[in-house]
Amino acid sequence: MENGVLIQYFHWYYPDDGSLWDHLKAHCSELSSLGITAVWLPPATKGSKAHAGNETAGYDIYDHYDLGEFDQKGDTRTKYGTRDQYLQAVEAAHGARIQVYPDILLNHKSGGDETEKFMARKVNPDNRNEFISDPQEVEGFTKFNFPGRKGKYSPFVWDFHCFSGIDYTLNAGNGIFKILNEYGEHWEDILANELGNYDYLMFNDIDHRNPAVVEELKRWGKWYHNLIGFEGMRLDAIKHISLNFLNGWLDYMREICGRDLFVVGEYWAPSQPKDMIDYIRASGGRMSLFDASLQLHFHEASQQGAGYDLSRVFEGTLVQADPGHSVTLVTNHDTQPMQSLESPVNPWFRPLAYAMILLRQGGYPCLFFTDLFGAEYTGKGSDGKDYRIRMEPIPLLREMLRARLKYCWGAQRDWIDHPQCIGWTREGAEDKKGSGCAVLMSSGGDGTKHMELGIRHAGRTFADLFRNRTEKISIGEDGQADFLCKAGSVSIWVGEDTLTLVTASRGTPRDLGG
């Protein structure tokens, strides 16, 4: 979708009150008016504890078919609401012409209903290919028969033959145990080779070599699509899943859905951009990935201020190497404060970072819930202490989204050529009246840059949409002009004849380091 914008509609610490689906339903019209074209929703499936507070955010999946319908694992609803609320929210999104991308978990299951005895070997957690015990009989929670659902939608029962490993046994305690079943004593072949073999992540690891499991996951995928009619999906933990399975499953889903589903996978490798590119190639281009490298650059730039070289911000990023398969982002639920991949972008830099994903060609920008709506929560730090976190919404984000919708069309010219001041222009499109803009930002002092906008704008007067600069700029006969920005901020220069009133508030930059 041209100029499409995705929003991650949750954060890890969203309140455990069953309100998220209603929140989305109430805001669909606003999202659509801002030019948001798709929502990435958290796992709607029942977890091992129906709504266990801020512990899991739904990633401890128990029953794929329970969307908050059955009294299982302590409650009927999930953390985010009931099945009916979910379906109403999806209907509201579709009614507002917003696509729906559910979060899909195919790597593991949690909260087995009964124990089974089976043979297993304990492995070295730092090298999963190294066994540190002889084969032994263990007892683990590997039987999933879903007594609350009673076979509705699917009679399939999961047992130890469906899993390749577990992390807890009744008789041998905690650890990573490789289940010895008919599919071999070794893990599945995984593209990522971290820790020897990266198949195992957590809980009961699904064994995709079991043909019965593959068929069940296909049945479920078809059932889920028939129910809510999603247009895409976010795939969780793809580093740990057999690509051979994923490629086949995605081909099946696209075939039965009769559409080219958009798919973005979680393959977090910020320091290894080549690994992400290799994964996309190995998938045959079946999925996009989040640009973890660009997110890391935003984090580093926000920490270093004027000491960070902005002219290199796109170097080694996925959006630079493969913009058609890059989902760009400023932060997400894994990088927000108190999370294991914590790499927050400081408030002063967030408008600059969002300008770099929203106002440029290339990449599919993904907003984060808290940057639009804000959040307050308590989280536990690495020191074991609780901290109160307040994440303020970005004051100008709504205006920036409207700018993307109205002005950011046509050819792009870059001036990514200075350590503290970079810019670009968008020439505009014939069929987008008034489109075209110049963007300039600085991580140091006040900035100025001579840039070309295009001769179609010759003689027009431009103004800063954000009112950070009050000057008026006349575009020369050659389509060029000197554009300006304030220290530690971003300015979006648009035709004064198209300018509508916007709020001139903005955050105070941190100490920029000179």
Short mmCIF file of C-alpha atoms in Angstrom, two decimals:
data_model
loop_
_atom_site.label_atom_id
_atom_site.label_comp_id
_atom_site.label_asym_id
_atom_site.label_seq_id
_atom_site.Cartn_x
_atom_site.Cartn_y
_atom_site.Cartn_z
CA MET A 1 0.00 0.00 0.00
CA GLU A 2 1.59 3.27 -1.16
CA ASN A 3 2.52 5.53 1.76
CA GLY A 4 1.03 2.96 4.14
CA VAL A 5 1.70 3.19 7.89
CA LEU A 6 1.54 0.34 10.40
CA ILE A 7 1.02 0.80 14.14
CA GLN A 8 1.93 -1.69 16.85
CA TYR A 9 -1.25 -1.43 18.90
CA PHE A 10 0.01 -2.52 22.31
CA HIS A 11 3.05 -2.39 24.56
CA TRP A 12 4.46 -4.99 26.92
CA TYR A 13 3.03 -3.36 30.05
CA TYR A 14 -0.44 -2.53 28.74
CA PRO A 15 -2.88 -2.72 31.70
CA ASP A 16 -4.24 -6.17 32.53
CA ASP A 17 -7.87 -5.08 32.40
CA GLY A 18 -9.26 -6.54 29.20
CA SER A 19 -9.63 -3.10 27.63
CA LEU A 20 -7.32 -3.12 24.60
CA TRP A 21 -9.81 -4.39 22.05
CA ASP A 22 -12.32 -1.73 23.11
CA HIS A 23 -9.56 0.90 22.98
CA LEU A 24 -8.83 -0.02 19.37
CA LYS A 25 -12.52 -0.02 18.45
CA ALA A 26 -12.87 3.51 19.84
CA HIS A 27 -9.85 4.88 17.96
CA CYS A 28 -10.19 3.34 14.49
CA SER A 29 -11.66 6.48 12.93
CA GLU A 30 -8.85 8.62 14.31
CA LEU A 31 -6.20 6.18 13.12
CA SER A 32 -7.64 6.19 9.62
CA SER A 33 -7.75 10.00 9.53
CA LEU A 34 -4.04 10.05 10.38
CA GLY A 35 -3.19 7.86 7.41
CA ILE A 36 -2.60 4.68 9.42
CA THR A 37 -3.44 1.80 7.13
CA ALA A 38 -2.71 -1.30 9.26
CA VAL A 39 -2.65 -2.41 12.90
CA TRP A 40 -0.36 -5.05 14.36
CA LEU A 41 -2.32 -6.62 17.21
CA PRO A 42 -0.86 -8.61 20.13
CA PRO A 43 -1.50 -12.35 20.49
CA ALA A 44 -5.24 -12.77 20.87
CA THR A 45 -4.81 -16.42 21.87
CA LYS A 46 -5.17 -17.73 25.42
CA GLY A 47 -1.93 -17.87 27.38
CA SER A 48 -0.90 -20.26 30.13
CA LYS A 49 -2.39 -17.80 32.60
CA ALA A 50 -5.48 -16.16 31.19
CA HIS A 51 -4.33 -12.63 32.01
CA ALA A 52 -1.25 -12.81 34.17
CA GLY A 53 -0.53 -9.10 34.41
CA ASN A 54 2.53 -7.74 32.70
CA GLU A 55 4.50 -10.96 32.73
CA THR A 56 3.96 -12.29 29.23
CA ALA A 57 1.87 -9.93 27.06
CA GLY A 58 0.35 -13.08 25.55
CA TYR A 59 3.50 -14.80 24.32
CA ASP A 60 3.09 -17.77 26.68
CA ILE A 61 0.58 -19.29 24.26
CA TYR A 62 -1.57 -22.14 25.53
CA ASP A 63 -4.50 -22.61 23.11
CA HIS A 64 -4.42 -21.29 19.54
CA TYR A 65 -8.20 -21.59 19.21
CA ASP A 66 -9.16 -19.81 22.44
CA LEU A 67 -9.45 -16.07 21.69
CA GLY A 68 -11.06 -15.29 25.04
CA GLU A 69 -14.04 -17.61 24.66
CA PHE A 70 -13.48 -20.48 27.08
CA ASP A 71 -12.93 -20.68 30.84
CA GLN A 72 -9.34 -21.91 30.74
CA LYS A 73 -6.21 -21.11 32.75
CA GLY A 74 -8.03 -19.01 35.31
CA ASP A 75 -10.44 -16.94 33.25
CA THR A 76 -12.40 -16.61 30.03
CA ARG A 77 -10.97 -13.39 28.70
CA THR A 78 -7.34 -12.85 27.78
CA LYS A 79 -5.25 -9.93 28.98
CA TYR A 80 -6.72 -7.84 26.17
CA GLY A 81 -10.40 -8.82 26.33
CA THR A 82 -12.94 -11.39 25.19
CA ARG A 83 -13.41 -13.05 21.83
CA ASP A 84 -16.48 -10.89 21.11
CA GLN A 85 -14.57 -7.71 21.92
CA TYR A 86 -11.74 -8.86 19.64
CA LEU A 87 -14.08 -9.56 16.72
CA GLN A 88 -15.78 -6.18 17.19
CA ALA A 89 -12.41 -4.41 17.18
CA VAL A 90 -11.35 -6.19 13.98
CA GLU A 91 -14.67 -5.30 12.38
CA ALA A 92 -14.19 -1.64 13.37
CA ALA A 93 -10.68 -1.62 11.89
CA HIS A 94 -11.90 -3.08 8.62
CA GLY A 95 -14.79 -0.60 8.61
CA ALA A 96 -12.23 2.20 8.82
CA ARG A 97 -10.25 0.66 5.91
CA ILE A 98 -7.45 -0.43 8.23
CA GLN A 99 -5.78 -3.77 7.62
CA VAL A 100 -5.32 -6.19 10.51
CA TYR A 101 -2.06 -8.04 11.22
CA PRO A 102 -2.40 -10.46 14.17
CA ASP A 103 0.66 -11.62 16.07
CA ILE A 104 1.16 -15.30 15.19
CA LEU A 105 3.02 -17.70 17.52
CA LEU A 106 4.20 -20.95 15.95
CA ASN A 107 7.35 -21.65 17.96
CA HIS A 108 6.17 -22.91 21.35
CA LYS A 109 3.29 -23.71 23.68
CA SER A 110 2.97 -23.23 27.43
CA GLY A 111 0.86 -24.53 30.31
CA GLY A 112 0.29 -28.19 29.45
CA ASP A 113 -2.77 -29.77 31.05
CA GLU A 114 -1.26 -33.12 31.99
CA THR A 115 2.15 -34.67 32.45
CA GLU A 116 3.69 -37.46 30.38
CA LYS A 117 6.76 -39.61 30.81
CA PHE A 118 9.24 -39.76 27.95
CA MET A 119 12.94 -40.03 27.21
CA ALA A 120 15.08 -36.90 27.06
CA ARG A 121 18.64 -35.63 27.42
CA LYS A 122 19.72 -32.43 29.10
CA VAL A 123 21.81 -30.06 26.96
CA ASN A 124 24.34 -27.34 27.65
CA PRO A 125 22.36 -24.07 27.52
CA ASP A 126 25.37 -22.32 25.96
CA ASN A 127 25.79 -25.04 23.32
CA ARG A 128 22.50 -26.81 22.66
CA ASN A 129 24.28 -29.43 20.52
CA GLU A 130 26.21 -30.67 23.57
CA PHE A 131 24.45 -33.26 25.75
CA ILE A 132 25.29 -33.08 29.47
CA SER A 133 23.29 -36.11 30.56
CA ASP A 134 22.59 -39.62 29.37
CA PRO A 135 19.14 -40.47 28.04
CA GLN A 136 16.74 -40.53 30.98
CA GLU A 137 13.05 -40.83 31.60
CA VAL A 138 11.57 -37.50 32.61
CA GLU A 139 8.08 -36.28 33.37
CA GLY A 140 6.87 -32.99 31.93
CA PHE A 141 3.70 -31.04 31.13
CA THR A 142 3.50 -31.94 27.45
CA LYS A 143 -0.14 -33.05 27.17
CA PHE A 144 -2.49 -30.34 25.88
CA ASN A 145 -6.10 -31.53 25.66
CA PHE A 146 -7.83 -28.20 26.42
CA PRO A 147 -10.58 -29.44 28.77
CA GLY A 148 -12.31 -26.06 28.78
CA ARG A 149 -12.74 -26.06 24.99
CA LYS A 150 -13.83 -29.72 24.82
CA GLY A 151 -12.72 -30.25 21.24
CA LYS A 152 -14.60 -27.29 19.75
CA TYR A 153 -12.96 -26.07 16.51
CA SER A 154 -10.33 -28.85 16.65
CA PRO A 155 -10.06 -32.24 18.38
CA PHE A 156 -6.26 -32.24 18.09
CA VAL A 157 -4.39 -33.21 21.28
CA TRP A 158 -0.76 -32.16 21.65
CA ASP A 159 1.63 -34.60 23.35
CA PHE A 160 5.38 -35.05 23.69
CA HIS A 161 5.64 -36.25 20.08
CA CYS A 162 4.69 -32.69 19.08
CA PHE A 163 7.63 -31.06 20.86
CA SER A 164 11.39 -31.10 20.45
CA GLY A 165 12.30 -29.78 23.89
CA ILE A 166 11.12 -28.46 27.25
CA ASP A 167 12.62 -26.39 30.07
CA TYR A 168 11.11 -28.04 33.15
CA THR A 169 10.54 -31.59 34.37
CA LEU A 170 9.01 -32.86 37.60
CA ASN A 171 11.81 -35.32 38.35
CA ALA A 172 14.89 -33.67 36.81
CA GLY A 173 14.13 -30.03 37.56
CA ASN A 174 14.88 -27.02 35.37
CA GLY A 175 17.12 -26.92 32.32
CA ILE A 176 16.87 -27.42 28.58
CA PHE A 177 15.91 -30.98 27.73
CA LYS A 178 15.98 -32.41 24.22
CA ILE A 179 13.02 -34.76 23.84
CA LEU A 180 13.99 -38.04 22.19
CA ASN A 181 11.17 -38.91 19.83
CA GLU A 182 10.79 -40.52 16.42
CA TYR A 183 12.09 -37.35 14.73
CA GLY A 184 15.58 -37.74 16.16
CA GLU A 185 17.71 -36.84 19.13
CA HIS A 186 18.87 -33.56 17.55
CA TRP A 187 17.19 -30.19 17.14
CA GLU A 188 15.62 -28.96 13.93
CA ASP A 189 17.84 -27.28 11.36
CA ILE A 190 17.70 -23.54 11.99
CA LEU A 191 19.32 -20.79 9.94
CA ALA A 192 20.59 -18.97 13.04
CA ASN A 193 23.45 -20.83 14.72
CA GLU A 194 23.60 -18.93 18.01
CA LEU A 195 24.27 -21.13 21.04
CA GLY A 196 25.16 -23.99 18.73
CA ASN A 197 21.58 -24.42 17.56
CA TYR A 198 18.88 -21.79 18.07
CA ASP A 199 15.85 -24.05 17.73
CA TYR A 200 14.99 -23.91 21.42
CA LEU A 201 13.71 -20.65 22.91
CA MET A 202 11.30 -21.35 25.76
CA PHE A 203 8.48 -23.48 27.17
CA ASN A 204 7.47 -26.51 25.06
CA ASP A 205 9.27 -26.12 21.72
CA ILE A 206 7.07 -27.20 18.80
CA ASP A 207 8.61 -29.88 16.57
CA HIS A 208 7.75 -28.90 12.99
CA ARG A 209 9.10 -32.21 11.67
CA ASN A 210 5.94 -33.89 12.92
CA PRO A 211 3.54 -33.97 9.93
CA ALA A 212 0.52 -34.06 12.23
CA VAL A 213 1.67 -30.81 13.85
CA VAL A 214 2.17 -29.18 10.46
CA GLU A 215 -1.34 -30.17 9.37
CA GLU A 216 -2.83 -28.88 12.61
CA LEU A 217 -1.09 -25.51 12.24
CA LYS A 218 -2.42 -25.29 8.69
CA ARG A 219 -5.96 -26.07 9.88
CA TRP A 220 -5.65 -23.43 12.57
CA GLY A 221 -4.29 -20.82 10.14
CA LYS A 222 -7.21 -21.40 7.79
CA TRP A 223 -9.70 -21.27 10.68
CA TYR A 224 -8.20 -18.03 11.98
CA HIS A 225 -8.25 -16.33 8.59
CA ASN A 226 -11.82 -17.45 7.92
CA LEU A 227 -12.80 -15.96 11.28
CA ILE A 228 -11.26 -12.48 11.10
CA GLY A 229 -10.09 -12.05 7.50
CA PHE A 230 -6.66 -10.66 8.33
CA GLU A 231 -4.59 -9.06 5.56
CA GLY A 232 -1.18 -9.81 7.03
CA MET A 233 0.62 -11.08 10.10
CA ARG A 234 3.57 -10.58 12.39
CA LEU A 235 5.45 -13.84 13.00
CA ASP A 236 7.01 -14.23 16.43
CA ALA A 237 10.44 -15.77 17.12
CA ILE A 238 11.26 -16.80 13.55
CA LYS A 239 14.94 -17.17 14.46
CA HIS A 240 13.91 -20.33 16.31
CA ILE A 241 11.62 -21.88 13.68
CA SER A 242 12.54 -24.09 10.76
CA LEU A 243 12.51 -21.96 7.63
CA ASN A 244 11.54 -25.02 5.63
CA PHE A 245 8.35 -25.20 7.69
CA LEU A 246 7.68 -21.46 7.57
CA ASN A 247 8.10 -21.24 3.80
CA GLY A 248 5.63 -24.08 3.29
CA TRP A 249 3.15 -22.72 5.84
CA LEU A 250 3.20 -19.24 4.31
CA ASP A 251 2.71 -20.63 0.83
CA TYR A 252 -0.29 -22.59 2.10
CA MET A 253 -1.77 -19.54 3.88
CA ARG A 254 -1.46 -17.35 0.80
CA GLU A 255 -3.04 -20.04 -1.33
CA ILE A 256 -6.07 -20.63 0.88
CA CYS A 257 -6.50 -16.90 1.63
CA GLY A 258 -6.43 -16.02 -2.05
CA ARG A 259 -4.34 -12.93 -1.40
CA ASP A 260 -0.72 -11.89 -1.03
CA LEU A 261 -0.67 -11.63 2.75
CA PHE A 262 1.84 -9.14 4.11
CA VAL A 263 4.19 -10.88 6.55
CA VAL A 264 6.78 -9.33 8.84
CA GLY A 265 8.97 -11.57 10.96
CA GLU A 266 10.72 -10.95 14.26
CA TYR A 267 14.37 -11.62 13.48
CA TRP A 268 16.20 -9.32 15.88
CA ALA A 269 19.84 -8.97 14.83
CA PRO A 270 20.72 -5.25 15.13
CA SER A 271 24.47 -5.83 14.98
CA GLN A 272 24.29 -8.40 12.16
CA PRO A 273 22.39 -6.75 9.29
CA LYS A 274 23.83 -9.30 6.86
CA ASP A 275 22.07 -12.07 8.78
CA MET A 276 18.74 -10.33 8.20
CA ILE A 277 19.45 -9.95 4.49
CA ASP A 278 20.49 -13.61 4.26
CA TYR A 279 17.27 -14.64 5.99
CA ILE A 280 15.10 -12.69 3.56
CA ARG A 281 16.90 -14.37 0.67
CA ALA A 282 16.56 -17.82 2.24
CA SER A 283 12.83 -17.19 2.65
CA GLY A 284 12.58 -16.40 -1.04
CA GLY A 285 11.31 -12.94 -0.15
CA ARG A 286 8.23 -14.42 1.51
CA MET A 287 8.48 -12.03 4.45
CA SER A 288 9.78 -8.65 5.52
CA LEU A 289 11.79 -8.05 8.70
CA PHE A 290 11.92 -5.29 11.26
CA ASP A 291 14.93 -3.03 10.70
CA ALA A 292 16.64 -3.76 14.02
CA SER A 293 19.86 -2.08 12.86
CA LEU A 294 18.14 1.25 12.18
CA GLN A 295 16.41 1.09 15.57
CA LEU A 296 19.80 0.58 17.24
CA HIS A 297 21.18 3.59 15.36
CA PHE A 298 18.29 5.72 16.63
CA HIS A 299 19.01 4.60 20.19
CA GLU A 300 22.70 5.42 19.86
CA ALA A 301 22.04 8.79 18.22
CA SER A 302 19.63 9.77 21.00
CA GLN A 303 22.25 8.87 23.63
CA GLN A 304 25.21 10.58 21.97
CA GLY A 305 23.56 13.77 20.76
CA ALA A 306 25.83 15.94 18.60
CA GLY A 307 28.59 13.34 19.03
CA TYR A 308 26.74 10.90 16.77
CA ASP A 309 27.44 11.12 13.03
CA LEU A 310 24.00 11.49 11.44
CA SER A 311 25.47 11.15 7.97
CA ARG A 312 25.95 7.44 8.74
CA VAL A 313 22.57 6.77 10.34
CA PHE A 314 21.38 4.61 7.41
CA GLU A 315 24.65 2.74 6.90
CA GLY A 316 24.37 -1.01 7.45
CA THR A 317 20.58 -0.91 7.81
CA LEU A 318 17.97 -3.11 6.19
CA VAL A 319 16.14 -0.13 4.71
CA GLN A 320 19.34 0.84 2.89
CA ALA A 321 20.04 -2.69 1.62
CA ASP A 322 16.50 -3.91 0.89
CA PRO A 323 13.88 -1.18 1.38
CA GLY A 324 11.12 -3.37 -0.07
CA HIS A 325 11.47 -5.90 2.77
CA SER A 326 12.21 -3.46 5.60
CA VAL A 327 9.73 -2.52 8.33
CA THR A 328 11.22 0.55 9.97
CA LEU A 329 10.56 1.46 13.59
CA VAL A 330 11.68 3.74 16.40
CA THR A 331 10.90 1.36 19.25
CA ASN A 332 8.73 -1.65 20.09
CA HIS A 333 7.59 -3.76 23.04
CA ASP A 334 10.94 -5.57 23.29
CA THR A 335 13.08 -2.41 23.29
CA GLN A 336 10.96 -0.31 25.65
CA PRO A 337 12.34 0.40 29.16
CA MET A 338 12.59 -2.63 31.49
CA GLN A 339 12.63 -5.16 28.65
CA SER A 340 15.48 -7.57 27.83
CA LEU A 341 16.34 -5.81 24.55
CA GLU A 342 15.95 -2.36 26.09
CA SER A 343 17.27 0.30 23.72
CA PRO A 344 14.95 3.28 24.13
CA VAL A 345 15.16 6.37 21.99
CA ASN A 346 15.38 9.47 24.17
CA PRO A 347 12.39 11.86 23.86
CA TRP A 348 14.32 14.73 22.24
CA PHE A 349 15.34 12.50 19.30
CA ARG A 350 12.06 10.69 18.70
CA PRO A 351 10.63 13.35 16.35
CA LEU A 352 13.84 13.19 14.31
CA ALA A 353 13.71 9.39 14.20
CA TYR A 354 10.06 9.37 13.16
CA ALA A 355 10.82 11.91 10.44
CA MET A 356 13.40 9.46 9.10
CA ILE A 357 10.87 6.63 8.80
CA LEU A 358 7.67 8.53 8.00
CA LEU A 359 8.80 11.26 5.61
CA ARG A 360 11.12 9.25 3.36
CA GLN A 361 10.76 6.71 0.59
CA GLY A 362 11.73 3.13 1.34
CA GLY A 363 10.64 0.89 4.18
CA TYR A 364 7.23 0.31 5.74
CA PRO A 365 7.06 2.54 8.87
CA CYS A 366 5.71 1.04 12.09
CA LEU A 367 4.58 3.35 14.91
CA PHE A 368 4.65 2.30 18.55
CA PHE A 369 1.49 2.53 20.66
CA THR A 370 3.06 4.63 23.43
CA ASP A 371 4.40 7.25 21.02
CA LEU A 372 0.82 8.03 20.01
CA PHE A 373 -1.06 7.42 23.25
CA GLY A 374 1.59 7.45 26.01
CA ALA A 375 1.91 4.97 28.88
CA GLU A 376 2.72 4.67 32.58
CA TYR A 377 3.76 1.42 34.19
CA THR A 378 5.93 -0.20 36.82
CA GLY A 379 8.66 -2.55 35.67
CA LYS A 380 11.43 -4.53 37.29
CA GLY A 381 14.96 -3.48 36.40
CA SER A 382 18.00 -5.71 36.03
CA ASP A 383 18.80 -4.92 39.68
CA GLY A 384 15.52 -6.50 40.78
CA LYS A 385 14.00 -3.19 41.86
CA ASP A 386 10.69 -1.80 40.64
CA TYR A 387 10.77 1.42 38.64
CA ARG A 388 7.92 3.69 37.61
CA ILE A 389 8.15 4.43 33.89
CA ARG A 390 6.36 7.24 32.11
CA MET A 391 6.41 7.27 28.31
CA GLU A 392 5.02 10.53 26.94
CA PRO A 393 3.31 10.69 23.54
CA ILE A 394 5.23 12.59 20.89
CA PRO A 395 3.52 16.01 20.59
CA LEU A 396 4.02 16.38 16.84
CA LEU A 397 3.50 12.78 15.75
CA ARG A 398 -0.06 13.29 14.56
CA GLU A 399 1.02 16.31 12.51
CA MET A 400 3.89 14.28 11.04
CA LEU A 401 1.50 11.52 10.03
CA ARG A 402 -0.72 14.07 8.30
CA ALA A 403 2.35 15.48 6.57
CA ARG A 404 3.20 12.02 5.20
CA LEU A 405 -0.32 11.66 3.89
CA LYS A 406 -0.46 15.12 2.30
CA TYR A 407 3.07 16.09 1.27
CA CYS A 408 5.42 13.08 1.09
CA TRP A 409 5.06 12.01 -2.52
CA GLY A 410 7.29 11.89 -5.55
CA ALA A 411 11.03 11.72 -6.14
CA GLN A 412 13.39 11.99 -3.17
CA ARG A 413 16.71 13.84 -3.13
CA ASP A 414 19.08 13.29 -0.20
CA TRP A 415 21.56 15.53 1.60
CA ILE A 416 22.74 12.99 4.18
CA ASP A 417 26.13 14.67 4.20
CA HIS A 418 26.86 16.27 7.60
CA PRO A 419 27.51 14.77 11.06
CA GLN A 420 24.86 16.90 12.80
CA CYS A 421 22.59 18.21 10.04
CA ILE A 422 20.90 16.11 7.35
CA GLY A 423 17.98 16.63 5.03
CA TRP A 424 16.06 15.51 1.99
CA THR A 425 13.30 16.71 -0.29
CA ARG A 426 10.23 15.10 -1.82
CA GLU A 427 9.34 16.62 -5.16
CA GLY A 428 5.62 15.87 -5.00
CA ALA A 429 3.30 14.17 -7.47
CA GLU A 430 1.08 15.60 -10.19
CA ASP A 431 -2.00 13.85 -8.82
CA LYS A 432 -1.35 14.96 -5.22
CA LYS A 433 -2.27 18.64 -5.15
CA GLY A 434 0.09 20.70 -2.99
CA SER A 435 2.41 17.76 -2.33
CA GLY A 436 6.15 18.11 -1.98
CA CYS A 437 8.25 19.07 1.03
CA ALA A 438 11.76 19.64 2.35
CA VAL A 439 12.87 18.05 5.61
CA LEU A 440 15.85 19.27 7.64
CA MET A 441 17.01 18.14 11.07
CA SER A 442 19.85 18.84 13.45
CA SER A 443 21.31 16.93 16.38
CA GLY A 444 23.58 19.88 17.18
CA GLY A 445 23.08 23.61 16.74
CA ASP A 446 20.82 25.49 14.34
CA GLY A 447 21.13 24.06 10.84
CA THR A 448 20.93 25.33 7.27
CA LYS A 449 21.24 23.47 3.99
CA HIS A 450 20.86 24.33 0.33
CA MET A 451 18.58 21.71 -1.22
CA GLU A 452 16.72 21.19 -4.46
CA LEU A 453 12.98 20.68 -4.33
CA GLY A 454 12.23 20.75 -8.07
CA ILE A 455 11.37 23.39 -10.66
CA ARG A 456 7.64 22.72 -10.34
CA HIS A 457 7.89 24.63 -7.05
CA ALA A 458 9.78 27.64 -8.50
CA GLY A 459 8.44 30.88 -7.08
CA ARG A 460 6.41 29.25 -4.30
CA THR A 461 6.74 30.30 -0.69
CA PHE A 462 7.41 27.59 1.89
CA ALA A 463 6.92 27.60 5.67
CA ASP A 464 7.82 25.25 8.52
CA LEU A 465 4.84 23.03 9.24
CA PHE A 466 5.95 22.69 12.85
CA ARG A 467 6.56 26.45 13.35
CA ASN A 468 9.99 25.70 14.80
CA ARG A 469 11.21 28.31 12.30
CA THR A 470 9.06 31.35 11.56
CA GLU A 471 10.87 32.44 8.39
CA LYS A 472 9.30 32.16 4.95
CA ILE A 473 11.45 30.62 2.20
CA SER A 474 11.06 31.45 -1.48
CA ILE A 475 11.92 28.69 -3.92
CA GLY A 476 14.24 29.90 -6.70
CA GLU A 477 13.64 29.57 -10.42
CA ASP A 478 15.94 26.54 -10.37
CA GLY A 479 13.74 24.85 -7.76
CA GLN A 480 16.34 25.28 -5.01
CA ALA A 481 16.48 27.17 -1.72
CA ASP A 482 18.27 27.43 1.62
CA PHE A 483 16.27 25.55 4.27
CA LEU A 484 16.62 25.98 8.05
CA CYS A 485 16.05 24.09 11.30
CA LYS A 486 16.48 24.78 15.00
CA ALA A 487 18.98 22.99 17.25
CA GLY A 488 17.93 19.45 18.20
CA SER A 489 14.78 19.50 16.11
CA VAL A 490 13.25 18.75 12.73
CA SER A 491 11.52 21.16 10.36
CA ILE A 492 9.17 20.16 7.55
CA TRP A 493 8.97 22.86 4.91
CA VAL A 494 5.73 22.85 2.87
CA GLY A 495 3.94 25.22 0.56
CA GLU A 496 2.50 28.09 2.58
CA ASP A 497 -0.61 27.98 0.44
CA THR A 498 -1.31 24.45 1.70
CA LEU A 499 -0.44 25.04 5.35
CA THR A 500 -3.03 24.34 7.99
CA LEU A 501 -2.76 25.36 11.61
CA VAL A 502 -0.84 22.93 13.80
CA THR A 503 0.12 22.98 17.43
CA ALA A 504 3.56 24.51 17.80
CA SER A 505 4.52 22.57 20.92
CA ARG A 506 7.60 20.38 21.03
CA GLY A 507 9.74 18.69 23.65
CA THR A 508 12.89 20.25 25.05
CA PRO A 509 16.03 18.62 23.63
CA ARG A 510 18.44 17.01 26.05
CA ASP A 511 21.95 18.34 26.45
CA LEU A 512 23.20 17.97 22.88
CA GLY A 513 26.84 17.59 23.81
CA GLY A 514 28.00 20.85 22.15
#
